[in-house]
Each structure stands twice: as C-alpha cells, then as structure tokens.
Coordinates of C-alpha atoms and ligand atoms in Angstrom, one line a residue:
X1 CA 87.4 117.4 106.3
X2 CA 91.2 116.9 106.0
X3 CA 93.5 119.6 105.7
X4 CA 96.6 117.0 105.8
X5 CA 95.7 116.7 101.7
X6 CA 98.2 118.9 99.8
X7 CA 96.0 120.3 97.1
X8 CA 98.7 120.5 94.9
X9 CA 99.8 116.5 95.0
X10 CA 95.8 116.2 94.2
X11 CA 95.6 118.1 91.0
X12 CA 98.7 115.5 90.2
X13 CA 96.9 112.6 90.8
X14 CA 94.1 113.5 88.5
X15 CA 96.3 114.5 85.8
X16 CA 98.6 110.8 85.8
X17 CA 94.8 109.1 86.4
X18 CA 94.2 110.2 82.8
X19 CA 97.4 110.4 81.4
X20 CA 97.0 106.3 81.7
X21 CA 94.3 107.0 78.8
X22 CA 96.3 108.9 77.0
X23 CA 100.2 107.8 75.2
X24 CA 102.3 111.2 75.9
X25 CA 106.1 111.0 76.6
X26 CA 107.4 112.2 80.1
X27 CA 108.3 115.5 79.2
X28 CA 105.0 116.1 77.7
X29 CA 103.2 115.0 81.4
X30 CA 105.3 117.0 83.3
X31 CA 105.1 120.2 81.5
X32 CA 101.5 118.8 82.1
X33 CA 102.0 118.8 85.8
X34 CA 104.1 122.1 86.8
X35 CA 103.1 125.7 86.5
X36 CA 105.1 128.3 83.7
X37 CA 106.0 130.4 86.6
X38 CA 105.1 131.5 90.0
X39 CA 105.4 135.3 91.0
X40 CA 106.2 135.1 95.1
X41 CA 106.0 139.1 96.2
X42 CA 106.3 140.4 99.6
X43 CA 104.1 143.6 100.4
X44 CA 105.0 146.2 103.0
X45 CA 101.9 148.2 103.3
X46 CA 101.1 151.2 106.0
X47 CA 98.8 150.5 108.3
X48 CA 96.4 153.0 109.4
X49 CA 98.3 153.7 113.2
X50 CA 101.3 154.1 110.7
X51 CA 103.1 151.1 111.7
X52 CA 104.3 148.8 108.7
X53 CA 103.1 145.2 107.9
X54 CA 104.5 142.3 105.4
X55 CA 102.4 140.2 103.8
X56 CA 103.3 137.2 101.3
X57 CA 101.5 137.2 97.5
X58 CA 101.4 134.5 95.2
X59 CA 100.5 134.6 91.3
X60 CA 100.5 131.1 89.7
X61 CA 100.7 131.0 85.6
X62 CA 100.5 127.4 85.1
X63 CA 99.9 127.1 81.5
X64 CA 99.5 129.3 78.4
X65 CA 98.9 127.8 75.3
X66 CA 95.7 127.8 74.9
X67 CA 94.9 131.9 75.5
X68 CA 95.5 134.4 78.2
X69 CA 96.5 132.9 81.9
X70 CA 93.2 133.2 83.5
X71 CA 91.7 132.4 87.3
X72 CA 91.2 134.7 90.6
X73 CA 92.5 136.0 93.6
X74 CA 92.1 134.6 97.1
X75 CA 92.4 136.4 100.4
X76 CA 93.0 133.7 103.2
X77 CA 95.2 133.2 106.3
X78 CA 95.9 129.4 104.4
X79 CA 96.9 130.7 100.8
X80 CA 100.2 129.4 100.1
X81 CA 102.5 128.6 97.0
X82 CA 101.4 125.0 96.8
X83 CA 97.5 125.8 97.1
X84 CA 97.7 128.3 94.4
X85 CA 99.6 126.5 92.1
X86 CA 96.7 123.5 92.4
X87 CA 93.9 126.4 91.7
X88 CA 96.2 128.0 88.8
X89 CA 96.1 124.0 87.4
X90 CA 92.7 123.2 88.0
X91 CA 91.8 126.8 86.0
X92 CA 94.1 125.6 83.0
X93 CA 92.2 122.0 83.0
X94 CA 88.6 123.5 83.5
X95 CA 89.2 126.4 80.3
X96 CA 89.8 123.3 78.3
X97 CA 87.5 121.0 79.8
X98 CA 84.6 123.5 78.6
X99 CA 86.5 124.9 75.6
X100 CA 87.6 128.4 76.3
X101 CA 90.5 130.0 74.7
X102 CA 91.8 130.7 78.1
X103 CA 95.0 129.4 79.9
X104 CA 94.9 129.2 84.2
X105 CA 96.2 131.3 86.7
X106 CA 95.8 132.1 89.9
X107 CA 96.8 134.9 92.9
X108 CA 96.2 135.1 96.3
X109 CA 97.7 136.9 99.5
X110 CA 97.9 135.7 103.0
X111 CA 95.7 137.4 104.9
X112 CA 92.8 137.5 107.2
X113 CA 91.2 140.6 105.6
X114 CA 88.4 140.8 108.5
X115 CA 91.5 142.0 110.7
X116 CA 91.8 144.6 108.7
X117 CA 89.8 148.4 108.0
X118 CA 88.8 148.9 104.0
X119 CA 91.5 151.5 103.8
X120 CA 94.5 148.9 104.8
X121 CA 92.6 146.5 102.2
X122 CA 93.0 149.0 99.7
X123 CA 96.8 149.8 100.3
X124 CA 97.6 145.9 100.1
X125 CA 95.4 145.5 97.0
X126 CA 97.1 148.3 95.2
X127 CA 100.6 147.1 96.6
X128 CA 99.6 143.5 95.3
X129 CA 98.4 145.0 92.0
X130 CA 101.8 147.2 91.5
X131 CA 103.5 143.8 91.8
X132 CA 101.4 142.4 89.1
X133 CA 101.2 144.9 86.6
X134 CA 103.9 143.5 84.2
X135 CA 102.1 140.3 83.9
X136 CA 98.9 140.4 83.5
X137 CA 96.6 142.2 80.9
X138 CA 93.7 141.2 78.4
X139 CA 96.1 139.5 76.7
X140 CA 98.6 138.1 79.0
X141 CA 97.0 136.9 82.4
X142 CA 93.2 138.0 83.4
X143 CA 92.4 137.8 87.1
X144 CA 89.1 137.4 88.8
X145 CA 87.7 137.4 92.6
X146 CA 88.0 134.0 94.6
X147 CA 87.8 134.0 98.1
X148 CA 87.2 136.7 100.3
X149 CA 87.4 139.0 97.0
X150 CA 84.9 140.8 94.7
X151 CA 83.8 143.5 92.8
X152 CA 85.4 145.9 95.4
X153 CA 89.1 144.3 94.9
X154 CA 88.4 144.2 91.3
X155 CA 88.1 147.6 90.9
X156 CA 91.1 148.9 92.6
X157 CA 93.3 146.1 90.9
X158 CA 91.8 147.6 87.8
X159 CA 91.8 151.3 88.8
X160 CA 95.7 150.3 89.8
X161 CA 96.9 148.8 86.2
X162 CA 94.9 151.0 84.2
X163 CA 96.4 154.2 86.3
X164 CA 99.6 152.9 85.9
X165 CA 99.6 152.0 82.1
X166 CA 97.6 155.3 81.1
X167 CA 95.0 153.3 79.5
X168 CA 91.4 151.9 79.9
X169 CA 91.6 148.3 79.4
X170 CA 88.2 146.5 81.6
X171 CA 89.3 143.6 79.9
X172 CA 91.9 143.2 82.3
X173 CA 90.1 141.7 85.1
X174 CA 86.5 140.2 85.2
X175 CA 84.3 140.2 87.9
X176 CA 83.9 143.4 87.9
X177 CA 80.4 145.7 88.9
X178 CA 77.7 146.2 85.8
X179 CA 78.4 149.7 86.1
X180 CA 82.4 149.3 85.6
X181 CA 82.0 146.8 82.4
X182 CA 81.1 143.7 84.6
X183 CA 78.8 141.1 82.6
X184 CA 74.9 140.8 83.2
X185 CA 75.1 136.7 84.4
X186 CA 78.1 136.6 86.4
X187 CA 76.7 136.4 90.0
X188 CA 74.7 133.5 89.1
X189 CA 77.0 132.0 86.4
X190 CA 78.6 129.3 89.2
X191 CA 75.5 127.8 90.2
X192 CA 73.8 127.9 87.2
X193 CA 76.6 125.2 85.7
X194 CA 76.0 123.7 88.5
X195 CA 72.4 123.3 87.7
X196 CA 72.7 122.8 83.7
X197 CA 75.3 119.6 84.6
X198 CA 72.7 118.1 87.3
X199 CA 70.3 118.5 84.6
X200 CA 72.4 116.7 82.0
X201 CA 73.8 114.2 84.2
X202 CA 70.6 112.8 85.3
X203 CA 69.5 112.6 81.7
X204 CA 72.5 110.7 80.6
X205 CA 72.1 108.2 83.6
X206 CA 68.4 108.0 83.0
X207 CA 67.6 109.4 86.5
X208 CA 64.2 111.9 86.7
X209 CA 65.1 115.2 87.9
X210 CA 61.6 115.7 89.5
X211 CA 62.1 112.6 92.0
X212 CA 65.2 113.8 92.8
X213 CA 66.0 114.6 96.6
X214 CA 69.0 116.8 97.1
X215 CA 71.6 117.8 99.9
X216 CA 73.7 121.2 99.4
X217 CA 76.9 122.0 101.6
X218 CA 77.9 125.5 101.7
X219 CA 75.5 128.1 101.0
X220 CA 77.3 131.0 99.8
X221 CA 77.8 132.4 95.8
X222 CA 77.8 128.7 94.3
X223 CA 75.3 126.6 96.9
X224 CA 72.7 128.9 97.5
X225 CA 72.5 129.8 93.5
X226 CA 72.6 126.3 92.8
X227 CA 69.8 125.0 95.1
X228 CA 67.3 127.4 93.6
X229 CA 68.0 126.1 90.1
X230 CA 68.2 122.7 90.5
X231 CA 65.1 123.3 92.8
X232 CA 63.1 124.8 89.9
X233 CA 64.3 121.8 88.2
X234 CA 61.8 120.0 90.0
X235 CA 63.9 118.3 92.2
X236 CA 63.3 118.4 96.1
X237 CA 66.3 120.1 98.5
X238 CA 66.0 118.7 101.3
X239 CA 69.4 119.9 103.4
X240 CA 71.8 122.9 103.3
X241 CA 74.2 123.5 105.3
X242 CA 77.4 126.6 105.9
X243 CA 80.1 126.8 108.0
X244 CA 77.3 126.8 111.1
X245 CA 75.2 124.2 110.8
X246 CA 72.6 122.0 108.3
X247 CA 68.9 122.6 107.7
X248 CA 67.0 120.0 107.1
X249 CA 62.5 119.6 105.7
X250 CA 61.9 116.4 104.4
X251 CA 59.1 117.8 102.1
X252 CA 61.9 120.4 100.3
X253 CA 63.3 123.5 101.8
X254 CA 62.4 127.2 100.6
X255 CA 65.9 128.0 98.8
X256 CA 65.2 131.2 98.3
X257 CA 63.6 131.8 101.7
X258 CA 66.8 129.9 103.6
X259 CA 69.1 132.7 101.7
X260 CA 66.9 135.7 102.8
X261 CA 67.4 134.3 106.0
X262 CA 71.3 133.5 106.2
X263 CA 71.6 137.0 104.7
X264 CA 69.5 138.5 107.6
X265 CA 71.3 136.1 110.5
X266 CA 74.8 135.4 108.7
X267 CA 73.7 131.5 108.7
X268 CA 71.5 129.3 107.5
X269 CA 71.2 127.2 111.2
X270 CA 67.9 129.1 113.0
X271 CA 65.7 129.2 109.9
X272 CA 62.0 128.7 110.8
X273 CA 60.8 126.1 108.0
X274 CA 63.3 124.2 108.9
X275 CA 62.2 120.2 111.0
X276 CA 65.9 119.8 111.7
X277 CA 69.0 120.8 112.1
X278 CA 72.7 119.1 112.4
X279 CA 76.0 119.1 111.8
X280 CA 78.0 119.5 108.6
X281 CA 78.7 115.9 108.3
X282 CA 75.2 114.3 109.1
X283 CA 74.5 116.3 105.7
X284 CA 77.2 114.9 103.9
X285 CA 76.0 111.3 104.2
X286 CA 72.5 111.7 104.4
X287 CA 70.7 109.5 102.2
X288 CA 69.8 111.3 99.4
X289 CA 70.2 111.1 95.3
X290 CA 72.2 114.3 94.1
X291 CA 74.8 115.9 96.9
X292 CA 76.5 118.9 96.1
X293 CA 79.3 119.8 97.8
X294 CA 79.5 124.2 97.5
X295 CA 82.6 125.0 100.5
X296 CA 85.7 124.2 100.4
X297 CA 88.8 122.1 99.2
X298 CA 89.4 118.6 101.0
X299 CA 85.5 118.7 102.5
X300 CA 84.8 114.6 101.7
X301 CA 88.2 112.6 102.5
X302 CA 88.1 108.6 102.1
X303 CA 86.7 108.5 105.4
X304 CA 83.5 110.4 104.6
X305 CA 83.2 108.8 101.1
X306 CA 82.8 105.4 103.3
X307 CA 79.5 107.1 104.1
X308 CA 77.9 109.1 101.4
X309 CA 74.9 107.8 100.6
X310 CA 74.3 109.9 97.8
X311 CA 74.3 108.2 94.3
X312 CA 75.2 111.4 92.1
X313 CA 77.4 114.0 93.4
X314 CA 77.5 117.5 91.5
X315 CA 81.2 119.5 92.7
X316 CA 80.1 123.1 93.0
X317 CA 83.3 123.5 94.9
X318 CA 86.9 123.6 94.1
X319 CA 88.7 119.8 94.7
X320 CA 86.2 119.2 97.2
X321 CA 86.9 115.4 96.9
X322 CA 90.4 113.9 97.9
X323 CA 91.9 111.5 95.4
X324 CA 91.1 109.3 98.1
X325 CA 87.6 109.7 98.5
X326 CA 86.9 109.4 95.1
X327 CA 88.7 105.8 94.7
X328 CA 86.5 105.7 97.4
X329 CA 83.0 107.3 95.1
X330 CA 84.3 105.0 92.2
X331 CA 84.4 101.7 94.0
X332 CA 81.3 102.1 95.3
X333 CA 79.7 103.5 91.9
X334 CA 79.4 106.9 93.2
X335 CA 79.0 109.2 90.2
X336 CA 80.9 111.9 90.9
X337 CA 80.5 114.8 87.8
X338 CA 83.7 116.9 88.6
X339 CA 84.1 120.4 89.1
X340 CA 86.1 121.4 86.1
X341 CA 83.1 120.9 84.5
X342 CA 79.6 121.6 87.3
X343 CA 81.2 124.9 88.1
X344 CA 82.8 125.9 85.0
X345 CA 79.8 128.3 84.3
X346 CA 82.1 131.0 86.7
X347 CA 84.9 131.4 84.1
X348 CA 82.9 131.1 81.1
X349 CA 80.8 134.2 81.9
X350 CA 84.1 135.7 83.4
X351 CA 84.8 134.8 79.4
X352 CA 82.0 136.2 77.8
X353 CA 82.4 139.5 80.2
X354 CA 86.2 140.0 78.5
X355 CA 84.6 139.2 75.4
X356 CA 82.1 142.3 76.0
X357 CA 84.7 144.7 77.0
X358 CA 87.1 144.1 74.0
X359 CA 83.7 144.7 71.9
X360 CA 82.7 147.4 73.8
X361 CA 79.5 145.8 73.1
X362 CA 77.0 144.3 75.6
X363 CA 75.0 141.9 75.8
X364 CA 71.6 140.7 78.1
X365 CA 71.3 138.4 80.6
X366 CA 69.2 136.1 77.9
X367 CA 71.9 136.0 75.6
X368 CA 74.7 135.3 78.3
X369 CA 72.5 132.6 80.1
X370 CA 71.7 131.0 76.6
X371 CA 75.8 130.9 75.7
X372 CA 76.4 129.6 79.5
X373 CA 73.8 126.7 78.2
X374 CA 75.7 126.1 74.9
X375 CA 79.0 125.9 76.5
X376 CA 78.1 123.6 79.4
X377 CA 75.8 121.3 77.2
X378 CA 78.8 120.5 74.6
X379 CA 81.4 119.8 77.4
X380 CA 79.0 117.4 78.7
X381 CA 78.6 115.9 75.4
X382 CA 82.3 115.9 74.7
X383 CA 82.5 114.0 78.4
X384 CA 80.3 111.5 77.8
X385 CA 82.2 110.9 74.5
X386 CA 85.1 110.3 76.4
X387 CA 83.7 108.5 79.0
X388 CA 82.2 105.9 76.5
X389 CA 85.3 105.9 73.5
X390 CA 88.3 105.3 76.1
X391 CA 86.1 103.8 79.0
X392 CA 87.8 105.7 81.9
X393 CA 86.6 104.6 84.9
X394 CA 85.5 108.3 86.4
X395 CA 83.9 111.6 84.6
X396 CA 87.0 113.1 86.7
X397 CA 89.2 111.2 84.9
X398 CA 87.3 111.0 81.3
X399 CA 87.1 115.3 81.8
X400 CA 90.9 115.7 82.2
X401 CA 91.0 113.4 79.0
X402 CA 89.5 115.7 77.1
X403 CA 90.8 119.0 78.9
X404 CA 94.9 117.7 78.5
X405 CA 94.0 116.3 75.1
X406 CA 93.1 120.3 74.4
X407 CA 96.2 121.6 76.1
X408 CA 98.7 119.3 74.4
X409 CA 97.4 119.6 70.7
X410 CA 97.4 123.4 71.8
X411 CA 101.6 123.1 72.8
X412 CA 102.2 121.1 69.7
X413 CA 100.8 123.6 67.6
X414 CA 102.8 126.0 69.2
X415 CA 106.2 124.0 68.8
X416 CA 109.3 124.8 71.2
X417 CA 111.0 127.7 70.9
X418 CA 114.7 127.3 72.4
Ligands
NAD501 P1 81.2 131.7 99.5 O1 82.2 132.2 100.4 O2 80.2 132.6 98.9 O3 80.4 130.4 100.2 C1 81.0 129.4 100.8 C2 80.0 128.8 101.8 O4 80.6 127.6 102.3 C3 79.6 129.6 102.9 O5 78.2 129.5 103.1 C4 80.3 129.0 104.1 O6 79.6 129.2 105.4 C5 80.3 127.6 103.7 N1 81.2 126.7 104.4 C6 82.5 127.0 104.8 N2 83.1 125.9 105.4 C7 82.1 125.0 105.5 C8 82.0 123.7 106.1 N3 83.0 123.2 106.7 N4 80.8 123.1 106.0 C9 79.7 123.6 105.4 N5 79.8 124.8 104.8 C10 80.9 125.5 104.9 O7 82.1 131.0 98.3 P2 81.6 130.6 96.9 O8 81.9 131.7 95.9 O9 80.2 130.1 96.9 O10 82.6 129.4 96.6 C11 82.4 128.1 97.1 C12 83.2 127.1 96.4 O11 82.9 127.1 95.0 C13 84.7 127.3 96.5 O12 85.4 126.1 96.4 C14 85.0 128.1 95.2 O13 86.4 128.0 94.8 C15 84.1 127.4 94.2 N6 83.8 128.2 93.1 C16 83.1 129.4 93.2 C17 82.9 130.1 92.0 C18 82.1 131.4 92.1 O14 81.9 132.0 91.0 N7 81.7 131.8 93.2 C19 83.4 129.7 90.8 C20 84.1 128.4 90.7 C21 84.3 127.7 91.9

C-alpha cells in the first residue's frame, strides 16, 4: 500500500487521461480539475474534564452544475484538504458517471474518534455542523457518512441544522436511520453495485459468473455485502481479508458465516471454515478471476499491480488503484471496472432516500433494489458505449468520458455569469 500517492494529483490524472478523448479548451479542464470552494473551520470543543481541544474541518464543493453538492463526511487522523478535495471530485465524476442530478462534495474532520467518549463526539459534530449550516441543505450541499461516521453522526448533523433553521428538512442529509426518514436499501446499496457491475462486466467480456473464483479485500460495509451477492451469483469466494489478516477455502468460503464471525471476534483472521490464512498482500495477487478491492485509497500501487493475477478487478473501494498501478492493470490487460461506477449504488440509494423525503413518500426495499438495478445497468451500457465509440484504452478512462461529458454540457447550459 502506498501512502506517498497524493489522492488529489490521482483524481487529476484520470480526468487529463480522458480529457485526451475529449476536444475541451483549458479553461474548460481546469474548472474540470479544481473544487468551487473549500470550507477549512477550526473547532474548539469542551472536553468532558473541561479542558478545550482544536480540531481542523474540511468541506469540499467541487462542482455544482449538475444538482445539489453531494458526498459524506469522514472521521480520520489522515483527513486533510487535499484528500477531501480528491473524494469531493470523485463524488462529482461518479453522480455523473451513473446519472444522478447530483453535484460532489465532501467533509471530514481530523480526528481519531476512538480517543474520544460519545458525548465529546457529539459536541464536535454539532460544532462541525454549526460551521456548516449556511451551506448545505436539500438543495444546496447534501452530506452523508464515510468513514468512521453513520447513522449516529447523521442525526445530530441533522438534529443541529434543522434546530437551527426551525424547520424539518430530512432531505438534508442521507444516511440516516429507517426510523428518522433513512431509505429501506441503503446498508446494502454499496455492495450490491458492486455485485450488479461484476454481473455485467462478466457478460460483456463473455466470462461465466458461475466458474468464477473471487478474492475480496476489506470486509466491512462494501466487502462483506459484496461477497454474499456476487456469491449468490454463483461464483466461488475463495479469500477475504480486513485490516488483520486473509481467509482463505479453496472450495468457497461461507460469506455470510465469515461476517457473523468478524462481527463476534472484530476480524475475519480465526474463522473456523477457513484452510488458510495470510497476509493482506498474498490475497491481493492470488490467482484468481474477479478481485475486489473493499479498504482503502492507494491499497494496489504499481508494485502490486506487477503481481495481480487477477483478470477482472471490481473497485468496491474509493481510488484503490494508483494511476500507476493501473498503467500497470492496462498493460497487462487487467480489466479494471472503476469505482465511479462498481460502487456508485451508495450515492444512488443516498439519492433515492432524498428523493423519499422531499415526497414524504416511501418506498420498499423491492422498489429501491429494482431502481439501484436500473441505474447501474444503463451506466454500464453507457460505458461500454464509450469504451467501444472513442476506444479508450481503460473503463476508468471510458467512465470519466462519459461522467465529464455530463458535467460540461451541464456548465454550458448554465453559461457564465460574471
Ligand atoms: P468499513 O470501515 O466498513 O470497512 C473497511 C474494511 O477494510 C474493514 O474490514 C477493514 O478491516 C478493512 N481494511 C482496512 N485496511 C485494510 C488493509 N490494509 N487490508 C485489508 N483490509 C483492510 O468501510 P466501507 O464502508 O466498507 O468502505 C470501504 C471502501 O468503500 C472505502 O474506500 C469507502 O470509501 C468505499 N465506499 C463505501 C461506501 C459505503 O456505502 N459504505 C460507498 C462508496 C464507497
């Protein structure tokens, strides 16, 4: 894994790869390239001994002109301006990648929250929240959790805003609980893109699903909900791994059994139907057909990409591939199906859910899962049409075709204004 790889030079890369495809002027690439605006707040928040900490918050609006900024909010000790303006970018590229009336955004504070008691959470989450209030809303910038938030953060940013502007608006974040207008779907909604582009991808490259033998790295929210779906596609997951260890049965693991598991023990390392176990990067170039990378930013650099035997990767995860790896995945005819697409079934539910609360209306997990199915199915057409009509030489780049061609037509629509 390298860390060296500055996420935001990354989501750069991708966009010039396919501006090559595409005739736009400078100024139209590098509004392309650079967020709207970023919101950089310090937070003084009391501690519970009484004593006063400062912490740094970040909210990235990268680009607007296709709908409301959209994209979560990330507790880690590593959030910083740069890696939230990359997530705010990717969330712009990935609305229009699956055609979403949604601009991208992102927030994030830095913080190790397990240092800290639920009450100090709260106080920093309100604080952060206070900050934010003039720019977001359901119509201006939507927030979600990321890392190391959920439903819990969700509702006090809500609670916060709505207290604030003496209103009810639940359209103002998503991710929230059932009970506080969250969307039936939305726990699974990740993986299950995840799943519905495996599914497509192998049809397109005339691969059968049912032969299929499949590695999974991280097996949190996205992994583990992706392994059981692609499972019950018939295919056969062999290895899983989390921040611990891998798993490894030749004849197919139990994904549902190796989640009860890391949910009892905190890992998946230890589980009994398990013939081996080993580390992180023994999974990530075993020799299998479909990988699916589910942790972290930067996980395969070009040094690991020498290696992967895999022939199809599936990104459940955020820019888990450095531009280096994936010169790398393309030389060696690694098809990589990128994760503006595979994990674009988060933001779309995220969608449908603010959909739901403006209507006041809501809707069963049938309907949402047969939307989620709709959506992802046509962005995969609309990739393969790019991938064939301008012959790009990665779905990364062949996605961000389409995705920028979306954005721009959007901006032109809109004109300048001085
Ligand atoms: P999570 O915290 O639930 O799970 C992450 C998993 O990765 C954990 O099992 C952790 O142990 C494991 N992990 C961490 N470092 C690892 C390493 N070096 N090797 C192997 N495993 C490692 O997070 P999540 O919600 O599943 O998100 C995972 C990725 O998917 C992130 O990149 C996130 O941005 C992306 N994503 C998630 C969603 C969503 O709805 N959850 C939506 C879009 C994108």
């Amino acid at each position: 894994m390298s860390d060296e790889v500055n996420p935001f030079e990354s989501l750069q890369e991708q966009i010039e790869d396919a501006a090559e495809y595409l005739e736009y002027s400078t100024d139209v690439l590098e509004r392309l390239k650079h967020p709207e605006r970023v919101l950089e707040t310090t937070l003084s928040v009391e501690m519970d001994d009484g004593s006063i900490e400062v912490f740094k918050g970040f909210r990235s609006q990268f680009n607007g002109d296709r709908g409301p900024y959209k994209g979560g909010i990330r507790y880690h000790p590593q959030v910083s301006r740069d890696e939230v303006k990359a997530l705010s970018g990717w969330m712009v590229y990935k609305c229009a990648a699956v055609n979403i009336p949604y601009g991208g955004g992102k927030g994030g504070i830095k913080v190790d929250p397990r240092n800290y008691s639920a009450d100090e959470m709260e106080r920093l989450t309100r604080s952060f929240a206070k900050e934010l209030r003039p720019i977001i809303g359901e119509d201006r910038d939507i927030p979600a959790p990321d890392v190391n938030t959920g439903q819990r953060e969700m509702n006090w940013i809500k609670d916060t805003y709505e207290t604030l502007e003496n209103t009810t608006e639940p359209g103002v974040i998503t991710g929230k609980a059932i009970e506080s207008g969250g969307s039936e779907g939305r726990t699974e909604a990740t993986g299950r893109s995840v799943m519905l582009t495996t599914r497509e991808a192998f049809d397109y490259l005339g691969r059968d699903i049912e032969e299929a033998t499949v590695a999974v790295q991280g097996y949190g929210n996205a992994g583990s909900v992706a392994a059981r779906l692609i499972d019950e596609l018939g295919a056969s997951v062999v290895a899983v791994s989390d921040s611990s260890g891998a798993v490894y049965n030749g004849d197919g693991l139990d994904a549902e059994a190796v989640k009860d598991h890391k949910r009892e023990t905190g890992s998946v390392t230890g589980y009994e139907g398990a013939d081996e176990e080993f580390g992180n990067r023994d999974l990530l170039t075993m020799d299998v057909d479909l990988l699916v990378p589910a942790a972290l930013e930067n996980a395969i650099d070009a040094d690991i990409a020498e290696d992967v035997r895999a022939d199809i990767i599936v990104e459940a995860a955020n820019g888990p591939l450095t531009p280096a790896a994936d010169d790398v995945m393309a030389e060696r005819d690694v098809y990589v199906f990128p994760d503006i697409l595979a994990n674009a079934g988060g933001v779309t539910v995220s969608y449908f859910e603010w959909v739901q609360n403006r209507q006041r209306f809501y809707w069963d997990e049938e309907r949402v899962n047969d939307e989620l199915e709709r959506v992802i199915t046509n962005a995969f057409r609309d990739l393969v049409d790019a991938y064939e009509s301008t012959d790009a030489e990665t779905f990364r780049t062949a996605m961000y075709v389409v995705a920028i061609e979306r954005v721009v037509d959007a901006a032109e629509e809109a004109g300048i204004w001085p």
